Coordinates of C-alpha atoms and ligand atoms in Angstrom, one line a residue:
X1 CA -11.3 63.6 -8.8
X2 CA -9.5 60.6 -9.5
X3 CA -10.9 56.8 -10.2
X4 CA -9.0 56.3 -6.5
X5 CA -11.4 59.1 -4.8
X6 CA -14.3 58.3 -6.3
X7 CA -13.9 54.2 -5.3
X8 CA -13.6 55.3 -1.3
X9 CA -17.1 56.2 -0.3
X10 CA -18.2 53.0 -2.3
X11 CA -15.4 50.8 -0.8
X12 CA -16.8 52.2 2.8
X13 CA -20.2 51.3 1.9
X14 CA -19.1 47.7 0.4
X15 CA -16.9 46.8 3.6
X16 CA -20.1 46.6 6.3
X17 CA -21.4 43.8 3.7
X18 CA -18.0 42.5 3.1
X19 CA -17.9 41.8 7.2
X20 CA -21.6 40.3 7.2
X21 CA -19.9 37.8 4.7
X22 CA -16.8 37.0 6.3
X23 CA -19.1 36.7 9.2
X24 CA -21.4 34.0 7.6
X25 CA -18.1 32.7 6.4
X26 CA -17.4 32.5 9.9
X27 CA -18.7 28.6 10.9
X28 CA -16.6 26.8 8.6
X29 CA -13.7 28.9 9.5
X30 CA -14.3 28.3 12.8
X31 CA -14.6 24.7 12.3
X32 CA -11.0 24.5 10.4
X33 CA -8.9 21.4 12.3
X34 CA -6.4 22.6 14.6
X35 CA -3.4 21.4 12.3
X36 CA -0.7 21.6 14.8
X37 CA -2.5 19.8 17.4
X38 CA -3.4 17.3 15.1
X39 CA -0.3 16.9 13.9
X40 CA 1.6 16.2 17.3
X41 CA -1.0 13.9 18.8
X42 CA -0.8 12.0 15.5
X43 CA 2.8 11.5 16.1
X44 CA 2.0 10.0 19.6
X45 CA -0.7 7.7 18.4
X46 CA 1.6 6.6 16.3
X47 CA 3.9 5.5 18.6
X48 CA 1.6 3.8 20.3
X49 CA 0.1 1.9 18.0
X50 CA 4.0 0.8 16.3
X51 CA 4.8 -0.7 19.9
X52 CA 1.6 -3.0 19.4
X53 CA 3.4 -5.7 18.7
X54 CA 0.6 -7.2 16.3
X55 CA 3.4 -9.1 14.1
X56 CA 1.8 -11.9 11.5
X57 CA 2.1 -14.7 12.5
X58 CA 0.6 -15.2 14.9
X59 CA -1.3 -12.1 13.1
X60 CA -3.0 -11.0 16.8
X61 CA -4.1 -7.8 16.1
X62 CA -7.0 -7.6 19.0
X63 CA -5.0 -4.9 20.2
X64 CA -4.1 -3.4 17.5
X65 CA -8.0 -3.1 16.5
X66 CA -9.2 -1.9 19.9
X67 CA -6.4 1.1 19.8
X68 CA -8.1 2.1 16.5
X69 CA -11.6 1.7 17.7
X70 CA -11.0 4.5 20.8
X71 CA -9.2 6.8 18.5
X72 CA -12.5 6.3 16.3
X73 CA -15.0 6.2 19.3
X74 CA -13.5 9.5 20.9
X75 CA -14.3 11.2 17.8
X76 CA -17.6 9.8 17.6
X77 CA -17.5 7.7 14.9
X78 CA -18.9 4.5 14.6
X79 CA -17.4 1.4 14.7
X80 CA -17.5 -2.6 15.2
X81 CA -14.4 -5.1 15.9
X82 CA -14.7 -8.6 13.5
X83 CA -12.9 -10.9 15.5
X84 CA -12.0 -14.0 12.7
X85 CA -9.6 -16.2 13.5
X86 CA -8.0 -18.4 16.2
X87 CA -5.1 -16.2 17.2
X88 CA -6.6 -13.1 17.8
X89 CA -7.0 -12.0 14.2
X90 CA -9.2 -9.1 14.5
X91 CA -10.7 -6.8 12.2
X92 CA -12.3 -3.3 12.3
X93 CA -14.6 -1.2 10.4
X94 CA -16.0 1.8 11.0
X95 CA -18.5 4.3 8.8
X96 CA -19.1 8.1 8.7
X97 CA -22.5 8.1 6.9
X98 CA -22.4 10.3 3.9
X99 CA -24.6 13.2 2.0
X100 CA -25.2 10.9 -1.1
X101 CA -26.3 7.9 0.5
X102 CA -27.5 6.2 -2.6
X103 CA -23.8 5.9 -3.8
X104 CA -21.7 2.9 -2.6
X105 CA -19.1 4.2 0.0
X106 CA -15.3 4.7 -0.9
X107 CA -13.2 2.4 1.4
X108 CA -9.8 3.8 3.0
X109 CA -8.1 0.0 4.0
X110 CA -5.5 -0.5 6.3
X111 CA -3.9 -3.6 7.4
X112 CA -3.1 -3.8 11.5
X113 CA -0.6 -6.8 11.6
X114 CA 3.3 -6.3 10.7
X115 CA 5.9 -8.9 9.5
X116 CA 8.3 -10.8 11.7
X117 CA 11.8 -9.0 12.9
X118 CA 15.1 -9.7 13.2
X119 CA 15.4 -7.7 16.4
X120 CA 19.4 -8.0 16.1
X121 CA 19.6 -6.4 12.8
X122 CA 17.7 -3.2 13.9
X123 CA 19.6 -0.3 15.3
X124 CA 16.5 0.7 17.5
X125 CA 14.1 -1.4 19.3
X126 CA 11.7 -2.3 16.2
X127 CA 8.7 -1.7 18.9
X128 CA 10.3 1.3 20.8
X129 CA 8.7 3.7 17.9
X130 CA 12.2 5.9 18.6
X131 CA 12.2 9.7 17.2
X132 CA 15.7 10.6 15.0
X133 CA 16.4 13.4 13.3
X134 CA 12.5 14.2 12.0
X135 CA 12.0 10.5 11.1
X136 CA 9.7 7.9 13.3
X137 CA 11.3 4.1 13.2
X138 CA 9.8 0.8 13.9
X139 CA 7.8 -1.9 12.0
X140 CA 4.7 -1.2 10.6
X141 CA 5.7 2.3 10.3
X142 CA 6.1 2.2 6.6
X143 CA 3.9 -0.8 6.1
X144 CA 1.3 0.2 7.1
X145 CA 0.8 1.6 10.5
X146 CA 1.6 5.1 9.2
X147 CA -0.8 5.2 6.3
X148 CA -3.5 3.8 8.9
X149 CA -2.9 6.4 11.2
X150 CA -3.3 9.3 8.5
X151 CA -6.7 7.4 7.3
X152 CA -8.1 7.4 10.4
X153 CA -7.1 11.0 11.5
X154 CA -8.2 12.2 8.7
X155 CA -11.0 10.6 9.4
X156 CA -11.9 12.0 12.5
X157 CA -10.7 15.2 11.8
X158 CA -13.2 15.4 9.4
X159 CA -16.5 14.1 11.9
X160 CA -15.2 16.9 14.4
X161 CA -15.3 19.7 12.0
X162 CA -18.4 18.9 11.4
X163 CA -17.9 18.1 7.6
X164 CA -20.7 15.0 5.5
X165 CA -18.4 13.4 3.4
X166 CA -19.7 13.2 -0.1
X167 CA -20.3 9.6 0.1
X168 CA -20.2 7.4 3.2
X169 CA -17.0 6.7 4.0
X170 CA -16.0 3.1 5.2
X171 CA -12.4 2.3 6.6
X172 CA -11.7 -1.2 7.1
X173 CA -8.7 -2.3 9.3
X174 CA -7.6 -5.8 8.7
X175 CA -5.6 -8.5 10.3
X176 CA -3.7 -11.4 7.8
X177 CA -2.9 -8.8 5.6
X178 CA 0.7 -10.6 5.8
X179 CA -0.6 -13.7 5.2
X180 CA -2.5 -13.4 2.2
X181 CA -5.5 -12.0 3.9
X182 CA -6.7 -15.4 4.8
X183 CA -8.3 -14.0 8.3
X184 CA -8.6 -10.6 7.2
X185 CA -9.7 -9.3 3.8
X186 CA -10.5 -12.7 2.1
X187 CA -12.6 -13.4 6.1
X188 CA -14.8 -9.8 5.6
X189 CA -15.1 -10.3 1.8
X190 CA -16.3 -14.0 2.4
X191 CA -18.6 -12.8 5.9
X192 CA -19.2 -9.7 5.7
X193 CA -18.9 -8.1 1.8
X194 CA -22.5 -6.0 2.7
X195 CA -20.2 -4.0 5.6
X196 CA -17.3 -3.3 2.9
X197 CA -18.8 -3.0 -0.6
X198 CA -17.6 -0.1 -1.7
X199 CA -17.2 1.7 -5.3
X200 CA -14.0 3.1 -4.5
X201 CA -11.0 1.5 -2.1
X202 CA -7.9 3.6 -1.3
X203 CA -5.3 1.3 -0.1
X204 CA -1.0 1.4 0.0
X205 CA 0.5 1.0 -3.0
X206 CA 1.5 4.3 -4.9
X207 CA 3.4 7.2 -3.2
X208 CA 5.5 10.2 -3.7
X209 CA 8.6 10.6 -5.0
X210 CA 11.6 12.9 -5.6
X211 CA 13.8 10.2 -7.3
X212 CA 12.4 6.7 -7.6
X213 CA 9.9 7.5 -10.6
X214 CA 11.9 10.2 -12.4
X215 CA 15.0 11.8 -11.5
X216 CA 14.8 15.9 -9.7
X217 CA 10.9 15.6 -10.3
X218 CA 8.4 15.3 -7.6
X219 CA 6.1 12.8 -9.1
X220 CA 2.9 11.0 -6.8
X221 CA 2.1 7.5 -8.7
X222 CA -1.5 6.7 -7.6
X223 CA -1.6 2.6 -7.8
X224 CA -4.6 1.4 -10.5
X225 CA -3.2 -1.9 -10.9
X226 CA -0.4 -4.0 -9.1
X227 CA 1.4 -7.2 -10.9
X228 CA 0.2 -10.7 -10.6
X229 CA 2.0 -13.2 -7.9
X230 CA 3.1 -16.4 -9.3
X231 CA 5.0 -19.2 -7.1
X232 CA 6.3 -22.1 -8.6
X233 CA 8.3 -24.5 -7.1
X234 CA 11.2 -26.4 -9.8
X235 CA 12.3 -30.1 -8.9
X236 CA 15.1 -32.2 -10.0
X237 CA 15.3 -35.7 -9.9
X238 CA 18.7 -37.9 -10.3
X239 CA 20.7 -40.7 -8.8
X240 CA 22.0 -40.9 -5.5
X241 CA 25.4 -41.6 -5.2
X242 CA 28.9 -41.1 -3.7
X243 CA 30.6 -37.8 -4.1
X244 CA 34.0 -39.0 -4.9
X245 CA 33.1 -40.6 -8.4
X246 CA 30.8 -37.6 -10.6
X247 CA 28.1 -38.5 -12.4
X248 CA 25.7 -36.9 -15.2
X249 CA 22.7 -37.6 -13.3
X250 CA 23.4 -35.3 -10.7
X251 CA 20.5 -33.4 -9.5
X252 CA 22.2 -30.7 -8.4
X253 CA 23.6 -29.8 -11.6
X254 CA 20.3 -30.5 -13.4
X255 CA 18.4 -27.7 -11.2
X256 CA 21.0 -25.5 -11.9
X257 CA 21.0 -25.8 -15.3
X258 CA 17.2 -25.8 -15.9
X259 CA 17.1 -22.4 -13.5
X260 CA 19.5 -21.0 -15.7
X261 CA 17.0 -21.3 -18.8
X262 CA 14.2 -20.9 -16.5
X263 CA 15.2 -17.1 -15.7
X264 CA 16.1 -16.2 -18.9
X265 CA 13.0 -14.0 -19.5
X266 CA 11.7 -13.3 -22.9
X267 CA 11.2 -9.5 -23.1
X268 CA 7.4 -7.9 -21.9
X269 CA 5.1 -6.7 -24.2
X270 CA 4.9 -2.6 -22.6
X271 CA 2.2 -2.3 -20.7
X272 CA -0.8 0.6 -21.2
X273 CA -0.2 1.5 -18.0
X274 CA 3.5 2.6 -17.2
X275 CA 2.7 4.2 -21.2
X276 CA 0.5 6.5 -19.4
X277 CA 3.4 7.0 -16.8
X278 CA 6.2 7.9 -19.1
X279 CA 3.4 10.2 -21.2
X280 CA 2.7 12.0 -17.9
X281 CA 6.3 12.3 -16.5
X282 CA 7.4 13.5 -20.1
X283 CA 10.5 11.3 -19.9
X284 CA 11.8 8.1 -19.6
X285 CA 11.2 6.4 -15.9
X286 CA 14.4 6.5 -13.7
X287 CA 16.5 3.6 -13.5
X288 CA 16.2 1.3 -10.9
X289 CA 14.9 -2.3 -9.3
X290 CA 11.7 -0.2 -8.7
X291 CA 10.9 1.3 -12.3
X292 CA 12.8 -2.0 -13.3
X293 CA 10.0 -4.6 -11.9
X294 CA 7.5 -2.8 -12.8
X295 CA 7.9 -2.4 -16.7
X296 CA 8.8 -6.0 -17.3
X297 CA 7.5 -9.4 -15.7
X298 CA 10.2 -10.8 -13.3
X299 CA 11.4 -14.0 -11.6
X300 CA 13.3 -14.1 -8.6
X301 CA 15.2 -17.1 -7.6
X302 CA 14.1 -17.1 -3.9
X303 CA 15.4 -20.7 -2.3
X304 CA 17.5 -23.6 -3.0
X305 CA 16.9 -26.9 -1.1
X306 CA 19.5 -29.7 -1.6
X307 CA 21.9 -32.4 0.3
X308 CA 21.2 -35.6 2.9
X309 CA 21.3 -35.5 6.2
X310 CA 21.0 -32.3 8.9
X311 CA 23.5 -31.4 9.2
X312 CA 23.8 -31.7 4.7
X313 CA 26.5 -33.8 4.2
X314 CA 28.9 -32.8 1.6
X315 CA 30.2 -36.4 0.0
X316 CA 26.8 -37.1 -0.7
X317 CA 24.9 -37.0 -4.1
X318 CA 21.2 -36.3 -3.3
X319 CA 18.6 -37.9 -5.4
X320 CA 16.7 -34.7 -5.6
X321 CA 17.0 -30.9 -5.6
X322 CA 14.2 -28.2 -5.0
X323 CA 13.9 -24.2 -5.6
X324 CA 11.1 -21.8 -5.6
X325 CA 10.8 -19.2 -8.3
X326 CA 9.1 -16.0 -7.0
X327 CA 7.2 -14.7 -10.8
X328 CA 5.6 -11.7 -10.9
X329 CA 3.9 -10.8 -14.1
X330 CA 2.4 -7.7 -15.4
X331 CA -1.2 -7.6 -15.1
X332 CA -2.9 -9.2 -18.4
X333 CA -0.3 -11.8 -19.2
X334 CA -1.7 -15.3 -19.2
X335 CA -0.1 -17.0 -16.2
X336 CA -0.5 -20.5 -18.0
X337 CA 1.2 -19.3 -20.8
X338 CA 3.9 -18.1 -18.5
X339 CA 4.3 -21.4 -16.7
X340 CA 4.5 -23.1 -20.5
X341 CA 7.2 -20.6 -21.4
X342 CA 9.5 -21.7 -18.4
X343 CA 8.7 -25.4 -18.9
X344 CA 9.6 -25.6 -22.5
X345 CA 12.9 -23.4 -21.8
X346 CA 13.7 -26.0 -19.1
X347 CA 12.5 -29.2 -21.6
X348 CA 13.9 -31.7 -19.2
X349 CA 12.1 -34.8 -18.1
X350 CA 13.8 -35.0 -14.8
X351 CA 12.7 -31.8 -14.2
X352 CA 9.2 -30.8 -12.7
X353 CA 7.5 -26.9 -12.5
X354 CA 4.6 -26.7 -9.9
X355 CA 2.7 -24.0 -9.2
X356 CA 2.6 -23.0 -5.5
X357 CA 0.5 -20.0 -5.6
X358 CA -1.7 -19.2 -8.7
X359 CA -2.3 -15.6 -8.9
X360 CA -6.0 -13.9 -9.5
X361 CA -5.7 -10.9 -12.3
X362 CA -8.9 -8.5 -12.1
X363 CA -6.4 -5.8 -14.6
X364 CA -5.7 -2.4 -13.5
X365 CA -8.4 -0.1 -12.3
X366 CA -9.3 3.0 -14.9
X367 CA -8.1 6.7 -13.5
X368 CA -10.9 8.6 -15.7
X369 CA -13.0 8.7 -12.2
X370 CA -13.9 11.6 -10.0
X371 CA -12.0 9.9 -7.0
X372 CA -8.6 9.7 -9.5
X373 CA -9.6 13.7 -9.8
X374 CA -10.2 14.4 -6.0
X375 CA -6.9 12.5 -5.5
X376 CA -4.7 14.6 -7.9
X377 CA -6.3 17.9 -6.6
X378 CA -5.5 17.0 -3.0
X379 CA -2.1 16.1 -4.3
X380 CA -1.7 19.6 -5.9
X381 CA -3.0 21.4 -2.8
X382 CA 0.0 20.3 -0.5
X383 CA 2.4 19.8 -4.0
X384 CA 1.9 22.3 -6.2
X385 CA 4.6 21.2 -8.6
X386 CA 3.9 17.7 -8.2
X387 CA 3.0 15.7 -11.6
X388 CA 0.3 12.6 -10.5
X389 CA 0.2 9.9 -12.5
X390 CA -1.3 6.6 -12.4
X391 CA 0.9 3.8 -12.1
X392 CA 1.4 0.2 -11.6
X393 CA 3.3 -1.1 -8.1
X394 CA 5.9 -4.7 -8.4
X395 CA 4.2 -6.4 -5.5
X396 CA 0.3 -7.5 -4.0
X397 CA -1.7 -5.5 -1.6
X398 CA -5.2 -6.6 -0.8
X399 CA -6.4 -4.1 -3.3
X400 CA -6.9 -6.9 -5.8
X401 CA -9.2 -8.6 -3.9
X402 CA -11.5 -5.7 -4.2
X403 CA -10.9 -5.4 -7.4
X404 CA -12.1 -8.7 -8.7
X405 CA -15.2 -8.0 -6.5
X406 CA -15.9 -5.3 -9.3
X407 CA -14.4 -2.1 -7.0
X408 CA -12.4 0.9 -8.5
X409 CA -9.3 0.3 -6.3
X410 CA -6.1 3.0 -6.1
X411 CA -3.4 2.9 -3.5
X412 CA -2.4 6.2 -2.0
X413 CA 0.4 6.6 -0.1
X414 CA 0.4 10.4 0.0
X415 CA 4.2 11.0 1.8
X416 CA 7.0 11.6 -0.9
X417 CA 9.6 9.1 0.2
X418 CA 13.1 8.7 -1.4
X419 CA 13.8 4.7 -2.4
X420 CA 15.9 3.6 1.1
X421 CA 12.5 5.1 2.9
X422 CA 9.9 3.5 0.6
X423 CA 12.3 0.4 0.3
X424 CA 12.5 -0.2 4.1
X425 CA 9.2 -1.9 4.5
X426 CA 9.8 -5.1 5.7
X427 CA 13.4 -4.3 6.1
X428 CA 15.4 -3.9 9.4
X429 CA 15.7 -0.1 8.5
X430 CA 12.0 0.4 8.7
X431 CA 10.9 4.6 9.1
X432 CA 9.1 7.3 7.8
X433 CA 9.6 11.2 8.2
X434 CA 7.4 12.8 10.5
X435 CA 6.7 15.6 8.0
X436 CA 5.7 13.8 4.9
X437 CA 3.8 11.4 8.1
X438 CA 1.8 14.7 9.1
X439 CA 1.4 16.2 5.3
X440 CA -0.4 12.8 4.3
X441 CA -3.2 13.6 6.9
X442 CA -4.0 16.8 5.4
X443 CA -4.3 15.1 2.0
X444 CA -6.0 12.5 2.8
X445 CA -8.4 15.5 4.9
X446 CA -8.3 17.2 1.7
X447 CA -9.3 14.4 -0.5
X448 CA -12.2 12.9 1.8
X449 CA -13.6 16.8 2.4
X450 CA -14.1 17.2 -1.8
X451 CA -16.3 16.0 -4.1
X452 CA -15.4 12.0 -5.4
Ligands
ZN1 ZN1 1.3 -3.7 3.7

């Protein structure tokens, strides 16, 4: 008799017990989400919720909170509406209590409110959520209705299946977020930290990428740390006079000069982070405004304010001239040191640097955690070929307020979006596609199922 023979009888006897444990198996199998179903009634909810207009200002997002809330309340988890300001500003959070309930929660944060639109510019109704060629348009639907729609489906999906998160889960919804938080996540930091303290915040920031992060490489760059805001506002003063005869003392001409010194940047020392980036790409980062602002502290001339009169007359000298300089500088550099820098470039009496908007720098969050773990094995699971790396983003989210509250703060946008997708936030182009829209709500599933 051959190995083959002799392995039948014992392969009858095994399969009887090999049933018994499929069956036992059986509940969790039984409780595995219906992905299709979740999938298409994601896409309708959000639709819905993009044709909430909750734009900021006025930053009404009543609506937009009570939408979330009966996703959250059909699925049976709990929830409470903060309203906090006097337009309507309205935030939301909700809790799916945890197995480890000694651990502070993880928070999954969403903002509800959208910026302004120049309804002209679009090609589709921004609030008609219209369905093209397998992507979803509208505002909010990269920034960050679509993210907010994955959390929370993920979310439920994962009270109907029956599954206790590791930890308590907490997702916050906020209104403001457009508006530097003021009645949103600096409100429930300031009334109510005890509802949101969390060890752990997944907010937008990172994402997926073909191209933007390394060329014909699928790359996800989870967010630890995001650059510091820095507004400053440069003023001229000079002499008012006629435009037919020139003068020196033109302040014009003296705000033009000192910007020109002003945005000559000395060159970044590297930072740790985007180190760790090229380390774990295994090549140089692609080249674009992207990779660009985010290896090197930048300034962009944003507005020039000049001339007498409305309409500005043009034979007229003005005494002064006015720009703002949007800075944004990598996180560790010394903002004072940076304000020094463009003052003694400018060295002009007649010229004067205030700071509109002084930036808070709590530094990068470490990846050596076990969420920074669960994250990249969720990644893996939908992406096998996929290289997840932290990384640092050019702009704010309201992750840094969390973080100088002492949380471990990443943002997770888990779609892979090519740069004109992940570059129309705020835009008049503003989509996703529906597939990498759908795949983020199994990640995130994934993620908030495993151990963190
Ligand atoms: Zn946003």
């Amino acid at each position: 008799m051959n190995a083959a023979h002799r392995r039948t009888p014992e392969t009858r006897r095994l399969t009887p017990l090999f049933l018994v444990l499929t069956f036992l198996a059986a509940p969790a199998a039984a409780a595995e989400p219906d992905w299709p179903e979740i999938e298409r009634s994601a896409v309708a909810l959000l639709q819905q919720y993009i044709r909430i207009e909750s734009i900021d200002p006025p930053a009404n997002t009543a609506e937009a909170a009570s939408f979330m809330k009966r996703i959250l309340d059909d699925a049976g988890v709990a929830s409470r509406l903060y309203p906090s300001g006097p337009n309507g500003q309205t935030n939301l959070v909700a809790r799916l209590p945890g197995r480890d309930r000694s651990k502070k929660p993880l928070l999954l944060l969403n903002h509800l409110d959208v910026v302004p639109v120049d309804r002209k510019a679009w090609k589709f109704d921004p609030f008609a959520a219209v369905i093209q060629n397998g992507e979803i348009w509208g505002r909010g639907t990269m920034d960050m209705k679509g993210i907010g729609i994955e959390q929370v489906m993920a979310l439920v999906t994962l009270k109907k299946s029956g599954i206790t998160p590791a930890r308590d889960i907490v997702m916050l919804c906020t209104a403001d977020e457009e508006n530097e938080g003021t009645y949103g996540i600096r409100w429930m930091i300031e009334k109510h930290f005890e509802e949101i303290n969390a060890e752990y915040v997944l907010d937008e920031g990172g994402f997926g990428t073909r191209s933007i992060l390394a060329p014909d490489k699928l790359v996800f760059g989870i967010e630890v740390g995001e650059k510091q805001t820095l507004w400053l506002r440069v003023r001229a003063r000079g002499t008012a006079a006629h435009g037919s005869q020139p003068i020196p003392d033109n302040a014009n001409v003296t705000l033009l000069n000192a910007l020109e010194k002003a945005l000559a940047l000395p060159p970044a020392t590297p930072h740790p982070v985007i180190a760790e980036m090229v380390r774990m790409i295994g090549e140089p980062l692609a080249a674009n405004k992207y990779t660009a602002a985010i290896q090197t502290n930048t300034i962009s001339l944003t507005t020039l304010t000049s001339g007498v009169g409305s309409p500005v007359k043009a034979n007229v000298i003005p005494s002064t001239a006015e720009a703002t300089l949007d800075c944004r500088l990598l996180p560790g550099v010394n903002a004072a040191e940076f304000i020094s820098g463009i003052k003694a470039r400018i060295n002009d009496p007649r010229v004067a640097v205030e700071v509109i908007n002084q930036p808070e720098d709590p530094g990068p969050s470490g990846s050596r955690t076990p969420l920074f773990e669960a994250i990249r094995r969720a990644v893996l699971k939908t992406h096998p070929e996929a290289v997840v790396t932290p990384m640092l983003v050019p702009h704010g989210t309201d992750s840094n307020k969390l973080r100088v509250k002492g949380a471990i703060a990443y943002g997770f946008t888990p779609m892979v979006l090519d740069l004109s997708t992940a570059g129309s936030m705020h835009s008049d182009q503003e989509h996703i596609p529906i597939a990498e829209f759908q795949k983020g709500i199994r990640i995130f599933y994934d993620l908030l199922a495993g151990e963190f």
